[in-house]
Amino acid sequence: CGRAGRPGYDPYGEAILMAKSDADAEHLMEDYLECDSENVMSKLGNEKTLRTHILGLIATEDVSSVEDIIEFLRETFYGCQSSLYGIEGAVENVVEFLTEEQMIADEDGVLSPLTFGKRVSDLYIDPESAVILRDAVTLIKGSTDDLMLLHAVASTPDVLGLYPKKADMEYLYNLFDKYEGQFLMDVPDDMDYEFEYFLSSLKVACMALEWIEEKEEDAITTEMGIGPGDIRSRVDNMEWLTYAMIEIATIFRPEVVKRIRPMLTRLKYGVRSELLELVSLKGIGRAKARTLYDRGLRTKEDIARTDAGTIAALPRFGAALAKSLKEQTGSWNAASMYEAPPEPEPMTEEVKKVDKGVPPQEKRPKQASLFDF
């Protein structure tokens, strides 16, 4: 682990290497401390990266022509590191793509952002991902299956696929046959090399579907032969891209936003649709929402009608969370969790006289209540 030094702020960076054995320590010394430093190479020459940055430059009106873009690139690390050979053709290809997809306008060589392009730049997603989401939005219906929504999101370049293993093929092909004609994108021919990418995104969609259907993480990782980090990283990306899909739908088809929006919360918490109201409460996640639902507390009104003591007694809840839930539903009443303390008896004159001489433990005949403090 470590932290890089920030130019202008830190004189150096720091890192800690932890070895499990002497052999491991020797290996770490050779690979990280005694070896030569690796060259740092700019990734800006990659067309995928160029798409995002060129759109950003045009959206913020920092450039207004292909020439401006090339001049800007000359001043970057990429420009200093390379001769920019062939960059003009790459820039022109990107500008042509952005123009065709109506993200920018090109009027006699003068480039300007359009509404779609500005929003895509704000979302900081690959413009190609935005095109896939836009095309999917045009095909969404009220009856569109959850798996089809997830597959559209998983098909974007911003989501890393899951390589389908031999054992996955039969299941994935069966799904392909089952949903034929329902996919929110053009499906490549099964003999085309792109079909493998299609299946890898379908596997990601299946993983996400199991997540939102509340399948245990261990079961998902075992079944799909992946690690917990594979689930979290892809679900996080898909959550952001689902938000992007909502924003894009707002521009092109606002009426389908209500079909997409629940998916955003389901991906965030990994819950079925019946738990959406419960996870909107602070302190309630996947497991606690299911506990409440299975105990018959399925809405905020149900929680408001239930006394705090009953909620506090639920597994992994406790008094603090019960109070918070009652407050959030506007129904907190301390008496619903604790009995009110008895009224103190009036002190007689005789007791007043001897009070100072009585040992502390004999002054209070009853156990102290929380209300005494």
Short mmCIF file of C-alpha atoms in Angstrom, two decimals:
data_model
loop_
_atom_site.label_atom_id
_atom_site.label_comp_id
_atom_site.label_asym_id
_atom_site.label_seq_id
_atom_site.Cartn_x
_atom_site.Cartn_y
_atom_site.Cartn_z
CA CYS A 1 0.00 0.00 0.00
CA GLY A 2 1.13 3.57 -0.35
CA ARG A 3 0.50 7.11 -1.44
CA ALA A 4 2.13 8.87 -4.36
CA GLY A 5 3.81 12.20 -3.73
CA ARG A 6 1.81 15.11 -5.14
CA PRO A 7 3.88 17.48 -7.32
CA GLY A 8 4.14 20.85 -5.63
CA TYR A 9 2.84 19.53 -2.30
CA ASP A 10 4.92 16.51 -1.21
CA PRO A 11 8.71 16.01 -1.45
CA TYR A 12 8.23 12.24 -1.96
CA GLY A 13 5.72 9.40 -1.95
CA GLU A 14 5.58 6.57 0.57
CA ALA A 15 4.89 2.85 0.21
CA ILE A 16 4.90 -0.20 2.47
CA LEU A 17 5.67 -3.71 1.21
CA MET A 18 4.70 -6.62 3.47
CA ALA A 19 6.41 -9.99 2.92
CA LYS A 20 5.05 -13.31 4.18
CA SER A 21 8.43 -15.03 4.12
CA ASP A 22 12.14 -14.44 3.51
CA ALA A 23 11.74 -15.67 -0.06
CA ASP A 24 8.83 -13.30 -0.57
CA ALA A 25 10.90 -10.44 0.87
CA GLU A 26 13.74 -11.21 -1.54
CA HIS A 27 11.32 -11.25 -4.45
CA LEU A 28 9.84 -7.88 -3.42
CA MET A 29 13.30 -6.34 -3.06
CA GLU A 30 14.31 -7.47 -6.55
CA ASP A 31 11.07 -6.49 -8.27
CA TYR A 32 10.29 -3.20 -6.54
CA LEU A 33 13.40 -1.71 -4.91
CA GLU A 34 16.49 -2.87 -6.78
CA CYS A 35 15.10 -2.93 -10.32
CA ASP A 36 15.10 -0.04 -12.79
CA SER A 37 12.06 2.24 -12.88
CA GLU A 38 9.52 1.49 -15.58
CA ASN A 39 8.87 4.08 -18.24
CA VAL A 40 5.64 6.05 -17.85
CA MET A 41 3.67 6.02 -21.08
CA SER A 42 0.77 8.30 -21.95
CA LYS A 43 -2.53 6.61 -22.75
CA LEU A 44 -3.94 9.62 -24.56
CA GLY A 45 -3.11 8.16 -27.97
CA ASN A 46 -5.78 5.51 -27.44
CA GLU A 47 -8.90 6.39 -29.47
CA LYS A 48 -11.22 5.43 -26.58
CA THR A 49 -9.42 7.91 -24.33
CA LEU A 50 -9.36 10.52 -27.07
CA ARG A 51 -13.14 10.31 -27.48
CA THR A 52 -13.74 11.26 -23.86
CA HIS A 53 -11.17 14.07 -23.72
CA ILE A 54 -11.97 15.61 -27.10
CA LEU A 55 -15.67 15.72 -26.21
CA GLY A 56 -14.73 17.34 -22.89
CA LEU A 57 -12.66 20.02 -24.62
CA ILE A 58 -15.48 20.84 -27.03
CA ALA A 59 -18.18 20.70 -24.32
CA THR A 60 -16.29 23.24 -22.20
CA GLU A 61 -15.61 25.34 -25.32
CA ASP A 62 -11.85 25.22 -24.79
CA VAL A 63 -11.44 24.30 -28.45
CA SER A 64 -13.56 25.01 -31.52
CA SER A 65 -11.74 23.26 -34.37
CA VAL A 66 -9.65 20.22 -35.23
CA GLU A 67 -6.59 22.48 -35.36
CA ASP A 68 -7.29 23.72 -31.82
CA ILE A 69 -7.49 20.13 -30.59
CA ILE A 70 -4.17 19.18 -32.17
CA GLU A 71 -2.48 22.27 -30.75
CA PHE A 72 -3.84 21.38 -27.32
CA LEU A 73 -2.51 17.82 -27.63
CA ARG A 74 0.96 19.14 -28.49
CA GLU A 75 1.16 20.64 -24.98
CA THR A 76 0.16 17.43 -23.20
CA PHE A 77 2.42 14.70 -21.84
CA TYR A 78 1.41 12.62 -24.86
CA GLY A 79 2.50 15.42 -27.19
CA CYS A 80 5.86 15.75 -25.43
CA GLN A 81 6.42 12.01 -25.49
CA SER A 82 5.51 11.37 -29.13
CA SER A 83 5.76 13.06 -32.51
CA LEU A 84 1.94 13.09 -32.79
CA TYR A 85 2.39 11.03 -35.95
CA GLY A 86 -1.06 10.06 -37.23
CA ILE A 87 -2.85 12.00 -34.50
CA GLU A 88 -4.63 14.26 -36.99
CA GLY A 89 -6.40 11.29 -38.56
CA ALA A 90 -7.39 9.95 -35.12
CA VAL A 91 -8.76 13.35 -34.06
CA GLU A 92 -10.74 13.68 -37.28
CA ASN A 93 -12.21 10.19 -36.76
CA VAL A 94 -13.31 11.12 -33.24
CA VAL A 95 -14.82 14.44 -34.38
CA GLU A 96 -16.68 12.62 -37.16
CA PHE A 97 -18.04 10.08 -34.66
CA LEU A 98 -19.18 12.78 -32.22
CA THR A 99 -20.83 14.72 -35.04
CA GLU A 100 -22.68 11.68 -36.42
CA GLU A 101 -23.96 10.80 -32.95
CA GLN A 102 -25.24 14.37 -32.44
CA MET A 103 -23.00 15.18 -29.51
CA ILE A 104 -21.37 18.11 -31.30
CA ALA A 105 -22.14 20.31 -34.29
CA ASP A 106 -19.60 20.91 -37.06
CA GLU A 107 -20.45 24.01 -39.07
CA ASP A 108 -17.77 24.65 -41.68
CA GLY A 109 -15.07 23.38 -39.34
CA VAL A 110 -16.34 25.24 -36.27
CA LEU A 111 -17.11 22.74 -33.49
CA SER A 112 -19.71 23.38 -30.78
CA PRO A 113 -21.36 21.15 -28.16
CA LEU A 114 -24.97 19.95 -28.35
CA THR A 115 -27.21 19.04 -25.39
CA PHE A 116 -26.47 15.32 -25.64
CA GLY A 117 -22.72 15.91 -25.82
CA LYS A 118 -22.69 18.28 -22.85
CA ARG A 119 -24.54 15.76 -20.70
CA VAL A 120 -22.26 12.90 -21.74
CA SER A 121 -19.22 15.02 -20.91
CA ASP A 122 -20.68 15.88 -17.48
CA LEU A 123 -21.30 12.18 -16.81
CA TYR A 124 -17.68 11.44 -17.74
CA ILE A 125 -18.48 8.23 -19.59
CA ASP A 126 -17.13 6.98 -22.89
CA PRO A 127 -19.17 8.59 -25.71
CA GLU A 128 -19.51 5.12 -27.22
CA SER A 129 -21.15 3.96 -23.97
CA ALA A 130 -23.54 6.90 -24.24
CA VAL A 131 -24.52 5.85 -27.77
CA ILE A 132 -25.25 2.28 -26.62
CA LEU A 133 -27.38 3.60 -23.74
CA ARG A 134 -29.22 6.07 -25.98
CA ASP A 135 -30.06 3.36 -28.51
CA ALA A 136 -31.23 1.08 -25.69
CA VAL A 137 -33.46 3.83 -24.29
CA THR A 138 -35.29 4.06 -27.63
CA LEU A 139 -36.26 0.36 -27.33
CA ILE A 140 -37.30 0.20 -23.67
CA LYS A 141 -40.92 -0.68 -22.90
CA GLY A 142 -42.82 -1.01 -19.66
CA SER A 143 -42.54 -4.79 -20.03
CA THR A 144 -38.78 -4.82 -20.69
CA ASP A 145 -37.17 -7.55 -18.60
CA ASP A 146 -34.66 -6.61 -15.89
CA LEU A 147 -32.00 -8.78 -17.53
CA MET A 148 -32.33 -6.82 -20.77
CA LEU A 149 -31.79 -3.51 -18.95
CA LEU A 150 -28.76 -4.91 -17.19
CA HIS A 151 -27.37 -6.35 -20.40
CA ALA A 152 -27.60 -2.99 -22.17
CA VAL A 153 -25.61 -1.38 -19.36
CA ALA A 154 -23.11 -4.26 -19.22
CA SER A 155 -22.51 -3.98 -22.98
CA THR A 156 -20.88 -0.55 -22.69
CA PRO A 157 -17.08 -0.18 -22.95
CA ASP A 158 -17.06 1.24 -19.40
CA VAL A 159 -18.01 -2.16 -17.92
CA LEU A 160 -15.41 -4.92 -17.99
CA GLY A 161 -16.89 -8.20 -19.23
CA LEU A 162 -16.62 -11.62 -17.59
CA TYR A 163 -15.00 -14.20 -19.84
CA PRO A 164 -17.49 -17.05 -20.38
CA LYS A 165 -16.02 -20.41 -19.44
CA LYS A 166 -16.87 -23.66 -21.16
CA ALA A 167 -19.25 -24.55 -18.33
CA ASP A 168 -21.13 -21.26 -18.87
CA MET A 169 -21.84 -21.74 -22.57
CA GLU A 170 -24.96 -23.90 -22.40
CA TYR A 171 -26.62 -21.59 -19.89
CA LEU A 172 -25.72 -18.43 -21.84
CA TYR A 173 -26.90 -19.90 -25.15
CA ASN A 174 -30.19 -20.92 -23.52
CA LEU A 175 -30.64 -17.34 -22.30
CA PHE A 176 -29.80 -16.05 -25.76
CA ASP A 177 -32.54 -18.24 -27.25
CA LYS A 178 -35.02 -17.33 -24.52
CA TYR A 179 -34.64 -13.57 -25.00
CA GLU A 180 -34.14 -13.53 -28.75
CA GLY A 181 -35.73 -10.38 -30.16
CA GLN A 182 -35.83 -8.66 -26.74
CA PHE A 183 -32.24 -7.40 -26.46
CA LEU A 184 -31.90 -3.60 -26.45
CA MET A 185 -29.11 -3.66 -29.02
CA ASP A 186 -28.11 -5.28 -32.29
CA VAL A 187 -26.99 -8.84 -31.61
CA PRO A 188 -23.93 -10.05 -33.55
CA ASP A 189 -24.05 -13.30 -35.48
CA ASP A 190 -23.01 -16.25 -33.33
CA MET A 191 -20.20 -16.97 -35.82
CA ASP A 192 -18.85 -13.42 -35.51
CA TYR A 193 -15.88 -12.79 -33.20
CA GLU A 194 -17.93 -10.04 -31.49
CA PHE A 195 -20.40 -12.66 -30.27
CA GLU A 196 -17.90 -13.65 -27.58
CA TYR A 197 -17.97 -10.07 -26.26
CA PHE A 198 -21.76 -10.24 -26.37
CA LEU A 199 -21.72 -13.37 -24.21
CA SER A 200 -19.21 -11.84 -21.78
CA SER A 201 -21.52 -8.86 -21.22
CA LEU A 202 -24.47 -11.25 -20.86
CA LYS A 203 -22.56 -13.08 -18.10
CA VAL A 204 -22.01 -9.75 -16.31
CA ALA A 205 -25.73 -9.03 -16.63
CA CYS A 206 -26.54 -12.45 -15.11
CA MET A 207 -24.19 -11.73 -12.21
CA ALA A 208 -25.87 -8.34 -11.62
CA LEU A 209 -29.32 -9.95 -11.82
CA GLU A 210 -28.39 -12.45 -9.11
CA TRP A 211 -27.07 -9.54 -7.01
CA ILE A 212 -30.36 -7.60 -7.23
CA GLU A 213 -32.31 -10.81 -6.58
CA GLU A 214 -30.52 -10.96 -3.19
CA LYS A 215 -28.44 -14.03 -3.86
CA GLU A 216 -25.61 -14.41 -1.34
CA GLU A 217 -22.24 -13.09 -2.47
CA ASP A 218 -20.51 -16.40 -1.71
CA ALA A 219 -23.02 -18.26 -3.87
CA ILE A 220 -22.49 -15.87 -6.79
CA THR A 221 -18.70 -16.09 -6.62
CA THR A 222 -18.76 -19.89 -6.40
CA GLU A 223 -21.27 -20.33 -9.20
CA MET A 224 -19.52 -17.93 -11.59
CA GLY A 225 -15.94 -18.63 -10.62
CA ILE A 226 -15.16 -15.01 -9.73
CA GLY A 227 -14.01 -13.09 -6.65
CA PRO A 228 -16.01 -10.72 -4.41
CA GLY A 229 -14.09 -7.80 -5.90
CA ASP A 230 -15.33 -8.77 -9.37
CA ILE A 231 -18.90 -8.33 -8.18
CA ARG A 232 -18.31 -5.02 -6.42
CA SER A 233 -16.30 -3.38 -9.19
CA ARG A 234 -18.79 -4.23 -11.91
CA VAL A 235 -21.87 -3.43 -9.84
CA ASP A 236 -20.39 -0.02 -8.95
CA ASN A 237 -19.73 0.75 -12.62
CA MET A 238 -23.18 -0.46 -13.63
CA GLU A 239 -24.78 1.69 -10.95
CA TRP A 240 -23.15 4.82 -12.38
CA LEU A 241 -24.00 3.83 -15.96
CA THR A 242 -27.62 3.18 -14.97
CA TYR A 243 -27.68 6.73 -13.63
CA ALA A 244 -26.22 7.84 -16.97
CA MET A 245 -28.98 5.92 -18.76
CA ILE A 246 -31.58 7.80 -16.71
CA GLU A 247 -29.99 11.14 -17.63
CA ILE A 248 -29.88 10.18 -21.31
CA ALA A 249 -33.48 8.97 -21.20
CA THR A 250 -34.47 12.36 -19.75
CA ILE A 251 -33.24 13.92 -23.00
CA PHE A 252 -34.62 11.42 -25.51
CA ARG A 253 -37.53 9.52 -23.85
CA PRO A 254 -38.51 10.94 -20.44
CA GLU A 255 -41.47 8.57 -20.21
CA VAL A 256 -39.21 5.52 -19.69
CA VAL A 257 -37.29 7.01 -16.75
CA LYS A 258 -39.77 5.46 -14.32
CA ARG A 259 -38.91 2.02 -15.72
CA ILE A 260 -35.15 2.53 -15.28
CA ARG A 261 -34.95 4.43 -11.98
CA PRO A 262 -35.77 1.51 -9.61
CA MET A 263 -32.83 -0.40 -11.11
CA LEU A 264 -30.45 2.27 -9.81
CA THR A 265 -31.44 1.62 -6.18
CA ARG A 266 -31.59 -2.13 -6.65
CA LEU A 267 -28.01 -2.18 -7.95
CA LYS A 268 -26.82 0.03 -5.10
CA TYR A 269 -28.28 -2.15 -2.35
CA GLY A 270 -28.64 -5.53 -4.08
CA VAL A 271 -32.35 -5.90 -3.33
CA ARG A 272 -35.57 -7.01 -4.96
CA SER A 273 -38.12 -4.39 -5.90
CA GLU A 274 -40.29 -5.04 -2.82
CA LEU A 275 -37.52 -3.68 -0.56
CA LEU A 276 -37.07 -0.34 -2.33
CA GLU A 277 -39.11 1.63 0.20
CA LEU A 278 -37.30 0.10 3.17
CA VAL A 279 -33.75 0.75 1.89
CA SER A 280 -34.65 4.41 1.48
CA LEU A 281 -34.46 4.62 5.28
CA LYS A 282 -31.10 5.63 6.77
CA GLY A 283 -29.34 2.69 8.41
CA ILE A 284 -31.21 0.06 6.43
CA GLY A 285 -29.34 -2.01 3.87
CA ARG A 286 -29.83 -5.30 2.14
CA ALA A 287 -29.94 -7.64 5.16
CA LYS A 288 -31.91 -5.41 7.55
CA ALA A 289 -34.49 -4.56 4.88
CA ARG A 290 -35.11 -8.26 4.31
CA THR A 291 -35.41 -8.83 8.07
CA LEU A 292 -38.03 -6.09 8.36
CA TYR A 293 -39.95 -7.32 5.32
CA ASP A 294 -40.01 -10.93 6.49
CA ARG A 295 -41.33 -9.77 9.90
CA GLY A 296 -44.25 -8.03 8.17
CA LEU A 297 -42.79 -4.50 8.38
CA ARG A 298 -42.97 -3.77 4.65
CA THR A 299 -43.61 -0.03 4.48
CA LYS A 300 -42.77 3.12 6.42
CA GLU A 301 -46.35 3.07 7.72
CA ASP A 302 -45.80 -0.43 9.13
CA ILE A 303 -42.71 0.83 10.98
CA ALA A 304 -44.62 3.86 12.26
CA ARG A 305 -47.32 1.58 13.71
CA THR A 306 -44.85 -0.77 15.41
CA ASP A 307 -43.47 0.10 18.84
CA ALA A 308 -39.75 0.81 19.07
CA GLY A 309 -39.13 -2.03 21.51
CA THR A 310 -40.33 -4.61 18.99
CA ILE A 311 -38.06 -3.17 16.29
CA ALA A 312 -35.08 -2.98 18.67
CA ALA A 313 -35.46 -6.69 19.44
CA LEU A 314 -34.94 -7.69 15.80
CA PRO A 315 -31.56 -9.31 14.98
CA ARG A 316 -28.76 -6.72 14.50
CA PHE A 317 -31.09 -3.76 15.13
CA GLY A 318 -30.90 -2.42 18.69
CA ALA A 319 -32.35 0.62 20.45
CA ALA A 320 -30.43 3.30 18.54
CA LEU A 321 -31.52 2.08 15.10
CA ALA A 322 -35.09 1.52 16.30
CA LYS A 323 -35.23 5.11 17.55
CA SER A 324 -33.79 6.37 14.25
CA LEU A 325 -36.39 4.47 12.22
CA LYS A 326 -39.23 5.77 14.37
CA GLU A 327 -37.90 9.31 14.02
CA GLN A 328 -37.61 8.94 10.25
CA THR A 329 -41.22 7.80 10.06
CA GLY A 330 -42.38 10.58 12.39
CA SER A 331 -43.53 8.22 15.12
CA TRP A 332 -40.84 8.31 17.82
CA ASN A 333 -42.13 8.06 21.35
CA ALA A 334 -39.71 7.19 24.15
CA ALA A 335 -42.47 5.51 26.12
CA SER A 336 -42.81 2.89 23.39
CA MET A 337 -39.38 1.51 24.31
CA TYR A 338 -38.99 2.22 28.02
CA GLU A 339 -41.37 2.36 30.93
CA ALA A 340 -41.65 5.80 32.44
CA PRO A 341 -39.82 6.11 35.80
CA PRO A 342 -41.97 6.22 38.95
CA GLU A 343 -42.69 9.60 40.45
CA PRO A 344 -40.39 10.24 43.47
CA GLU A 345 -42.08 10.07 46.87
CA PRO A 346 -42.09 13.35 48.81
CA MET A 347 -39.23 13.53 51.34
CA THR A 348 -40.40 13.76 54.98
CA GLU A 349 -38.80 16.13 57.49
CA GLU A 350 -37.30 13.19 59.38
CA VAL A 351 -35.64 11.81 56.25
CA LYS A 352 -34.28 15.27 55.40
CA LYS A 353 -32.53 15.44 58.79
CA VAL A 354 -30.73 12.11 58.48
CA ASP A 355 -30.21 12.21 54.72
CA LYS A 356 -26.61 13.43 54.90
CA GLY A 357 -25.60 10.62 57.22
CA VAL A 358 -27.03 7.80 55.15
CA PRO A 359 -24.58 5.84 52.97
CA PRO A 360 -25.13 6.49 49.24
CA GLN A 361 -26.31 2.94 48.46
CA GLU A 362 -29.08 3.28 51.07
CA LYS A 363 -30.39 6.61 49.79
CA ARG A 364 -32.05 5.08 46.71
CA PRO A 365 -34.14 2.00 47.42
CA LYS A 366 -34.76 1.29 43.70
CA GLN A 367 -32.42 0.74 40.74
CA ALA A 368 -31.58 3.93 38.83
CA SER A 369 -33.47 4.56 35.62
CA LEU A 370 -31.99 6.01 32.44
CA PHE A 371 -34.33 8.94 32.98
CA ASP A 372 -32.40 9.86 36.15
CA PHE A 373 -29.40 10.92 34.09
#
